[in-house]
mmCIF file of C-alpha atoms in Angstrom:
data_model
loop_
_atom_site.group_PDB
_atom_site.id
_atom_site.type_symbol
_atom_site.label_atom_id
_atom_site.label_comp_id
_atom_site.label_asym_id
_atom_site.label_seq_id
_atom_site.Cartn_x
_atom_site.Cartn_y
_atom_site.Cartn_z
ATOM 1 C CA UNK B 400 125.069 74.021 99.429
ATOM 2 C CA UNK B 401 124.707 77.302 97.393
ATOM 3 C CA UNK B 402 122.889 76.782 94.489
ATOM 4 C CA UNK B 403 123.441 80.260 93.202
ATOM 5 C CA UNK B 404 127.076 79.685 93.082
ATOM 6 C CA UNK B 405 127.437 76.136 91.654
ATOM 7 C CA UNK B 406 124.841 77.439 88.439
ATOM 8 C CA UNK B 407 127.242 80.681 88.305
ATOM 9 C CA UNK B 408 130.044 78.968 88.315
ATOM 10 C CA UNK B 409 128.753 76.334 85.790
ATOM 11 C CA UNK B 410 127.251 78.948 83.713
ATOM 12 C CA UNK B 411 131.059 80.493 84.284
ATOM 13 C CA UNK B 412 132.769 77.865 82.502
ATOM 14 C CA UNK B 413 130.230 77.504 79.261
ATOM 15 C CA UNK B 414 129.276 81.018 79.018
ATOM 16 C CA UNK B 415 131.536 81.045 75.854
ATOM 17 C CA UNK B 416 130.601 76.995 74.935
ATOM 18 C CA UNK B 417 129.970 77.508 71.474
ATOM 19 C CA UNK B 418 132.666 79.371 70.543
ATOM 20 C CA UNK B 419 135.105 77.189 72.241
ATOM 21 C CA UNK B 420 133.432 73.640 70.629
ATOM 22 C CA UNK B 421 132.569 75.426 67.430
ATOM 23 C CA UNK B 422 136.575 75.610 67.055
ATOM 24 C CA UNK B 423 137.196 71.671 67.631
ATOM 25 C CA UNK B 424 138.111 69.456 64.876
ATOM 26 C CA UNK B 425 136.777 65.832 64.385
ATOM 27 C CA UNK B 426 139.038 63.394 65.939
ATOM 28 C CA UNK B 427 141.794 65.432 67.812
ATOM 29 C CA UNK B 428 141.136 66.099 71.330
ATOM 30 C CA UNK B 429 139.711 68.992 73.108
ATOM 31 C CA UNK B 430 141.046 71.452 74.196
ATOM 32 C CA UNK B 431 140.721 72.228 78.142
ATOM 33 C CA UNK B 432 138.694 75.107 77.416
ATOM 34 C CA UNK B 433 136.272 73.295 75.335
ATOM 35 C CA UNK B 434 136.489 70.291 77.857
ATOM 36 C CA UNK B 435 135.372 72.189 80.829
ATOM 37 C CA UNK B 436 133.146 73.951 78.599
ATOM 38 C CA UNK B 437 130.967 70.935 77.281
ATOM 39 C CA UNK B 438 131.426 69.517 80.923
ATOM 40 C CA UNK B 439 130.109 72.593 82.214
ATOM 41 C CA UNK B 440 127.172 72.618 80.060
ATOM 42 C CA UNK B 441 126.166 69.072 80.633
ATOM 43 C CA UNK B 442 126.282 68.908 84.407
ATOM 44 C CA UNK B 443 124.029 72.441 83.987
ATOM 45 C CA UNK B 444 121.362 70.524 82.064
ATOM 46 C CA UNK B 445 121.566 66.795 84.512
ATOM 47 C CA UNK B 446 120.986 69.756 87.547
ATOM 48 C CA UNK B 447 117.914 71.604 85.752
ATOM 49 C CA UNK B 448 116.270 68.254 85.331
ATOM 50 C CA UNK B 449 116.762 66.929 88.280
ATOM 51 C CA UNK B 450 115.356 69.736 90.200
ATOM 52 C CA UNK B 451 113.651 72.364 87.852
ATOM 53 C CA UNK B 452 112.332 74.474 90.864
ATOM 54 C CA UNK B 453 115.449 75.196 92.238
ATOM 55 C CA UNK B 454 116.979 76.060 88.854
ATOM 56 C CA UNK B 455 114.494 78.442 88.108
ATOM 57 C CA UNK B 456 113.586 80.447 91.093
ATOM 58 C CA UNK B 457 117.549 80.814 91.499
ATOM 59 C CA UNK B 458 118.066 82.101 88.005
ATOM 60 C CA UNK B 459 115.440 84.292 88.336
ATOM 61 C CA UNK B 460 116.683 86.032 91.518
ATOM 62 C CA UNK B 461 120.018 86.358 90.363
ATOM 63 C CA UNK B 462 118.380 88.001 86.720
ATOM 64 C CA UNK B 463 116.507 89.998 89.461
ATOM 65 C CA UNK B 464 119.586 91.041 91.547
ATOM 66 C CA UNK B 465 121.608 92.005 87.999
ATOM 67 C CA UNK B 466 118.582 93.807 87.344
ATOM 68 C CA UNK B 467 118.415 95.898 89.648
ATOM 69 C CA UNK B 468 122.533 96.375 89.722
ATOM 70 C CA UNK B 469 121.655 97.594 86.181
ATOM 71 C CA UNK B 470 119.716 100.124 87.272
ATOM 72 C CA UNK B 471 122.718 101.685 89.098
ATOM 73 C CA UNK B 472 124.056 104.025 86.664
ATOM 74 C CA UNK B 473 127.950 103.253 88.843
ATOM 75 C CA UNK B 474 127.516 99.468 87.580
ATOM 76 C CA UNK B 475 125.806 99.729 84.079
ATOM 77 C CA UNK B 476 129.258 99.727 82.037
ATOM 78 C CA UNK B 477 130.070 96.492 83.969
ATOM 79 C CA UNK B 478 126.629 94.583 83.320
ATOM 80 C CA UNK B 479 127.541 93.490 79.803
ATOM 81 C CA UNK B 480 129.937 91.552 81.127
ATOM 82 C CA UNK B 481 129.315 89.298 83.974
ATOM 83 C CA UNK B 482 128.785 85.933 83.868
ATOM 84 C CA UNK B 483 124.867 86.286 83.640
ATOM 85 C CA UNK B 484 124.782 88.271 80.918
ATOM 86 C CA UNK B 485 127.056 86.056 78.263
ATOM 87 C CA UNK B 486 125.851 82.789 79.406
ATOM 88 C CA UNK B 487 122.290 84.258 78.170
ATOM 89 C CA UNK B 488 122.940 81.637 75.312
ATOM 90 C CA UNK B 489 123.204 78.664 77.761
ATOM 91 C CA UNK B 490 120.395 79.924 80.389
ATOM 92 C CA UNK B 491 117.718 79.681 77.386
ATOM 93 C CA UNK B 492 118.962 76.312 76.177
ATOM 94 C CA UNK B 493 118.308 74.565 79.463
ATOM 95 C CA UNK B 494 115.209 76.245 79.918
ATOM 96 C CA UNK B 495 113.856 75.474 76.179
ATOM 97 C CA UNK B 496 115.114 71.444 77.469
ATOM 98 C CA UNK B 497 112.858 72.197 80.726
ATOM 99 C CA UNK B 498 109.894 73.351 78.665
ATOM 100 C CA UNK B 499 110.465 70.131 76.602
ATOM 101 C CA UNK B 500 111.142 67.536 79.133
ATOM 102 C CA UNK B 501 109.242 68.785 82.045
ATOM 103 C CA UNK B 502 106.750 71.303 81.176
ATOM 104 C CA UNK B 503 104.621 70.906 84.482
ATOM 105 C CA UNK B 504 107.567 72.082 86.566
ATOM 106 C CA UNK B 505 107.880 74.798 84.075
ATOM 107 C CA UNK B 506 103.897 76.103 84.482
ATOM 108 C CA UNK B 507 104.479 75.978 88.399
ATOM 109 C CA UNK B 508 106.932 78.949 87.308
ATOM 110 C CA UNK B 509 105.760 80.509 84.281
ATOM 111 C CA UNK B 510 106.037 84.108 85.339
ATOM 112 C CA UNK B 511 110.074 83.165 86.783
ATOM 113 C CA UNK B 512 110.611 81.432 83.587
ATOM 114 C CA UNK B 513 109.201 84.942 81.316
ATOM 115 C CA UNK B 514 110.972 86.912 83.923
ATOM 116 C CA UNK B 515 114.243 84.883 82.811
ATOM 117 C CA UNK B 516 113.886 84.445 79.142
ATOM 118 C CA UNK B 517 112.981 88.341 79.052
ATOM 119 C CA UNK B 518 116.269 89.136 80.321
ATOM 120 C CA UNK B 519 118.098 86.911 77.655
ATOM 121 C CA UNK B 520 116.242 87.739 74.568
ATOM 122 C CA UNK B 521 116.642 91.237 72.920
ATOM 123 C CA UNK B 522 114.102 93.375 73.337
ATOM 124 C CA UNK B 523 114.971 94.786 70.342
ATOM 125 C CA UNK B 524 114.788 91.870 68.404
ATOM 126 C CA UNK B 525 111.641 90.680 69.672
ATOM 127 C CA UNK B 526 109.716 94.007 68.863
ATOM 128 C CA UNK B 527 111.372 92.798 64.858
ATOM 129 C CA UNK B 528 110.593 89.136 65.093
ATOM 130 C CA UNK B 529 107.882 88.564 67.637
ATOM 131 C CA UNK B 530 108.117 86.150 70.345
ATOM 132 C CA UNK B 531 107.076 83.112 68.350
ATOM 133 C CA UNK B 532 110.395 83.180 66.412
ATOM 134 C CA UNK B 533 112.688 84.315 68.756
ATOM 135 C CA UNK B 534 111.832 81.660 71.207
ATOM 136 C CA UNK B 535 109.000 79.469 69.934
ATOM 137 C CA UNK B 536 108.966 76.614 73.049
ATOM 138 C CA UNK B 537 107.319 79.132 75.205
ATOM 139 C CA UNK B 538 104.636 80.086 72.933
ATOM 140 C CA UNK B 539 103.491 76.385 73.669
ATOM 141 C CA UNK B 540 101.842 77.007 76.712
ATOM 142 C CA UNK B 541 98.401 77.939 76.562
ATOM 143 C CA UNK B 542 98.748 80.210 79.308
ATOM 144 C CA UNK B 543 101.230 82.393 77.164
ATOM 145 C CA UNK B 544 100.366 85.098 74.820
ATOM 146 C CA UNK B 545 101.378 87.821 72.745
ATOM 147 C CA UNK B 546 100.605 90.778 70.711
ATOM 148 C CA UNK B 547 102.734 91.844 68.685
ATOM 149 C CA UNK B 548 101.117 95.765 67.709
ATOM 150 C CA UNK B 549 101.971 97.318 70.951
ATOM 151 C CA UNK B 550 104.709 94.637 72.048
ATOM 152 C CA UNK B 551 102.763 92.975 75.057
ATOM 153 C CA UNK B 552 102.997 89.699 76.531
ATOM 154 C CA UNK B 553 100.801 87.792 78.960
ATOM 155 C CA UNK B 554 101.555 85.350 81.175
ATOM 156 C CA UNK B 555 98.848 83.367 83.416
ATOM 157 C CA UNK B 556 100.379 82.211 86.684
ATOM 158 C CA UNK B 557 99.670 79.613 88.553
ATOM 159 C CA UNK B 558 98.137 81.605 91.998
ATOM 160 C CA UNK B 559 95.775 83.108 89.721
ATOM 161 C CA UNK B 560 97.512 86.490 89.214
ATOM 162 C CA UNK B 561 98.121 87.569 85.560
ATOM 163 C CA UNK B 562 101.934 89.294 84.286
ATOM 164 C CA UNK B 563 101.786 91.893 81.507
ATOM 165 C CA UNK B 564 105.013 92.335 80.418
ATOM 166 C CA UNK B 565 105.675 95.381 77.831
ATOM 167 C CA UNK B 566 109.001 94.743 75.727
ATOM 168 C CA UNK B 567 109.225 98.861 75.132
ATOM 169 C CA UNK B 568 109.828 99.280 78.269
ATOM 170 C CA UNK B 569 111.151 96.219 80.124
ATOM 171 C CA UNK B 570 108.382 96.837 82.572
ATOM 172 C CA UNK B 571 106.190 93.986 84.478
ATOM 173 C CA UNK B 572 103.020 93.991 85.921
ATOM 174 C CA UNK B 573 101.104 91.717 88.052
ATOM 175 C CA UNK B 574 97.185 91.653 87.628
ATOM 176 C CA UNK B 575 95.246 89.348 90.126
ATOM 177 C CA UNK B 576 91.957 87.892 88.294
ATOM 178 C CA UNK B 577 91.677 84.476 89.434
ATOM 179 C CA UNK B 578 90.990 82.319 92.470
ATOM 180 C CA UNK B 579 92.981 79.015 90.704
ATOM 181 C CA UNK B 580 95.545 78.227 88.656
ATOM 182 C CA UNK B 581 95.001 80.082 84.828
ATOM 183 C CA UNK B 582 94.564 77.805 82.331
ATOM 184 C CA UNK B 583 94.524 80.046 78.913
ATOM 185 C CA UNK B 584 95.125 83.291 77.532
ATOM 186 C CA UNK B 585 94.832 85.477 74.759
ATOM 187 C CA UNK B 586 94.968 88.771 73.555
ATOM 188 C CA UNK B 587 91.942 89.944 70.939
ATOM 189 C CA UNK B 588 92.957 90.458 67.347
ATOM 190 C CA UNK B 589 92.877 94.474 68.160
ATOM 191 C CA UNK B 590 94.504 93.980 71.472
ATOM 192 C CA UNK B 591 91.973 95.978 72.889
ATOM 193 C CA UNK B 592 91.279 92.807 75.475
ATOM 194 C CA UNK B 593 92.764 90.863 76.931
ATOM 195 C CA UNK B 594 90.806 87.493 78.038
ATOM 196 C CA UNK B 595 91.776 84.715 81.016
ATOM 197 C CA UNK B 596 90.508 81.114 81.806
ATOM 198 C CA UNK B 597 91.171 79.572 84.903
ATOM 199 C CA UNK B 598 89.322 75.825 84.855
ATOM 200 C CA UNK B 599 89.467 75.769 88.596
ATOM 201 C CA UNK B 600 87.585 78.629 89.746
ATOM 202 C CA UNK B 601 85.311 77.903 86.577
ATOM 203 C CA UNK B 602 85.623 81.233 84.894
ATOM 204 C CA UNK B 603 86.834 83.286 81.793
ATOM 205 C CA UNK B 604 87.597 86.692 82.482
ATOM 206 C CA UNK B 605 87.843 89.941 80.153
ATOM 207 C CA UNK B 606 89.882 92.656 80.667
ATOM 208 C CA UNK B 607 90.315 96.162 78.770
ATOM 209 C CA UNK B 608 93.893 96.574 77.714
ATOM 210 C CA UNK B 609 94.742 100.517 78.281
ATOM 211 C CA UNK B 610 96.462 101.113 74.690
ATOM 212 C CA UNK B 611 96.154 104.883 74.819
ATOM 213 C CA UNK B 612 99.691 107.372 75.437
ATOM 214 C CA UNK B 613 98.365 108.184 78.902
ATOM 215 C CA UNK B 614 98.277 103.991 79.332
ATOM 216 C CA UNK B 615 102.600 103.801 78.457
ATOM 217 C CA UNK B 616 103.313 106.672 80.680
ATOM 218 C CA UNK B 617 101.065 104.860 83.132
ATOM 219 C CA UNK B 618 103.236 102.148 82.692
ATOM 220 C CA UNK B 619 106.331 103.562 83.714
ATOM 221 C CA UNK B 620 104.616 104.864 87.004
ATOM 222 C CA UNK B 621 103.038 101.174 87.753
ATOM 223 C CA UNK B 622 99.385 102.407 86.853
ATOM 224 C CA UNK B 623 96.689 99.421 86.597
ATOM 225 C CA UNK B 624 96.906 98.289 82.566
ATOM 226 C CA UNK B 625 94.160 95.665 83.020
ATOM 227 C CA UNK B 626 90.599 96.787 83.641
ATOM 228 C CA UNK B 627 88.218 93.446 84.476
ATOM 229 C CA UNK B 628 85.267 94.671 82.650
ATOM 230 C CA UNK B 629 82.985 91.066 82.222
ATOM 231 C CA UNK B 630 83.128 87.534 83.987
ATOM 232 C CA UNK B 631 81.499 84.660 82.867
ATOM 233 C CA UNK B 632 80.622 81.330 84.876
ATOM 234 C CA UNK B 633 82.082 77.994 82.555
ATOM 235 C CA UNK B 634 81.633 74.305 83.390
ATOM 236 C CA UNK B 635 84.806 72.835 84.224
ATOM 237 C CA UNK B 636 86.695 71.026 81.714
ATOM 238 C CA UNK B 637 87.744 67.511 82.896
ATOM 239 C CA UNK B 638 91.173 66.181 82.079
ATOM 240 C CA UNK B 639 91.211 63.570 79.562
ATOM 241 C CA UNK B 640 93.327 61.417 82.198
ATOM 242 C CA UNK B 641 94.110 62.252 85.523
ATOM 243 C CA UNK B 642 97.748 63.435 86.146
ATOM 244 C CA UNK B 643 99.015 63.160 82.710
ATOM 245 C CA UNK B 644 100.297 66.742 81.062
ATOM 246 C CA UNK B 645 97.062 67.020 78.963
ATOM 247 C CA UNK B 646 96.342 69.063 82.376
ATOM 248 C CA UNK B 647 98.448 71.563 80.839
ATOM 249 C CA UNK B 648 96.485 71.567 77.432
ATOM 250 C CA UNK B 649 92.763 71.445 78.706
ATOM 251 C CA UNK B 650 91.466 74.325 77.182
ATOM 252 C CA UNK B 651 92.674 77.635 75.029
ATOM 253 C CA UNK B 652 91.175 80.851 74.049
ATOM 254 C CA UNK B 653 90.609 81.352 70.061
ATOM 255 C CA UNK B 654 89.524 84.748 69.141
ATOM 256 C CA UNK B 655 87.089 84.728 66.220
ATOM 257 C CA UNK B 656 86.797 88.839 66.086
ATOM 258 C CA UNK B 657 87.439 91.793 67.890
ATOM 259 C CA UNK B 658 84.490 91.161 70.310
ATOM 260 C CA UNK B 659 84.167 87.693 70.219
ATOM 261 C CA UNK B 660 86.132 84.269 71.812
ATOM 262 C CA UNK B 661 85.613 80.520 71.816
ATOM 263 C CA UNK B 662 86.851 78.603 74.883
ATOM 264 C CA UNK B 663 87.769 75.065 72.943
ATOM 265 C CA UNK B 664 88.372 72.462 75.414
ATOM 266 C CA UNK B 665 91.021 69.580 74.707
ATOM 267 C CA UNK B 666 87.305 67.010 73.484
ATOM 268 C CA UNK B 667 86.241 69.927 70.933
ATOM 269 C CA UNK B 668 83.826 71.353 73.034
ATOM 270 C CA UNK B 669 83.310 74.878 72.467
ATOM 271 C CA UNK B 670 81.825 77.927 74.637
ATOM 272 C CA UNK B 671 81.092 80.830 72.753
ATOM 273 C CA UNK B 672 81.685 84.499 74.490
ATOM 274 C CA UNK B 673 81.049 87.868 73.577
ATOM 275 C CA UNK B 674 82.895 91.132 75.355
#
């Protein structure tokens, strides 16, 4: 079977879903638009959740393949309209359901799922609202943060590696600091650093953020952005119970100052740091 085209074709038929239902009146029957339309959309969200994976690794490689059509300037007045680009809508509905219903899946693909909801949200109007408005599920995850002064978002992965994504310029970059799974991130209050937790390899990480004009260009021409300049060895946190999603919650980063983080595990324990 090919996944790709049974979601594009789904995503197809309820790219425009709430236009056509928001036009139905209580008590007469649908029309076959809006029929196929709220069909469409619920056989979309029984397919995410029964196989979250395969929903978002092949959403993400088709936002990769438009992306990279879109960088053909032959195919950019086309983009705005194929089916992946109005059924942005729809794509970040089933994911915010994923995030709800089955956040584990979703952490086994954080950087896919960024990759994804990056492509559907403005850029635009996340540099105006921040990411916490625009689409608050994913600020959930520990391993998710963002600064709003120079538009940057990190994303912990789950082989260790760390994605800076910078909303000025669409750009992504991939950072590996970590031997495990990263549990936590966070950006200081400057965004000067950047600091990483990974509970399996036992240690918090802190990296200088290169903020400077000669750091954006860099940017564009795939320069390093993240410069590991301390490590610290931390005691592992143990899960409160074994298996459940309070795996996903063990421990976060608070920032008390420019210089200066606590590591607060899940039972209030606290580990001071100091860059």
């Amino acid at each position: 079977m090919d996944v790709s085209a049974v979601l594009m074709g789904l995503l197809e038929l309820c790219a425009d879903a709430e236009k056509q239902l928001a036009n139905i009146t209580m008590g007469l029957p649908l029309s076959p638009a809006a029929d196929s339309a709220r069909s469409a959309r619920h056989a979309l969200s029984l397919i995410a959740t029964a196989r979250p994976p395969a929903f978002i690794t092949t959403i993400a490689k088709e936002v990769h393949r438009h992306t990279a059509l879109a960088a053909n300037t032959q195919s950019q007045q086309n983009m705005h309209t194929t089916t992946l680009a109005r059924a942005k809508g729809e794509i970040l509905r089933v994911i915010e359901i994923l995030i709800e219903k089955m956040p584990t899946d979703v952490v086994d693909l954080l950087v896919e799922v960024m990759d994804i909801i990056m492509y559907c949200l403005e850029g635009s109007l996340v540099k105006k609202k921040g990411l916490q408005e625009c689409f608050p599920a994913i600020c959930r995850f520990y391993m998710v943060s963002y600064y709003e002064r120079n538009h940057r978002i990190a994303v912990g992965a789950r082989h260790g590696s760390v994605a800076l994504y910078d909303i000025r310029t669409g750009k992504c970059q991939t950072i590996h600091g970590h031997k495990g799974p990263i549990t936590a991130v966070a950006f200081a209050p400057d965004g000067r650093y950047l600091a990483t937790y990974s509970n399996t390899d036992s240690h918090i990480s802190f990296w200088q953020m290169n903020t400077s004009l000669l750091g954006s260009i860099g940017m564009l021409n795939s320069a390093p952005q993240l410069r590991c300049i301390k490590t610290y060895q931390v005691p592992p946190v143990q899960p409160a119970s074994p298996g459940s999603h309070n795996a996903l919650r063990l421990a976060r980063l608070i920032w008390t100052s420019n210089r200066n983080v606590i590591l607060m595990a899940h039972d209030g324990k606290e580990h001071r740091f100091m860059v």
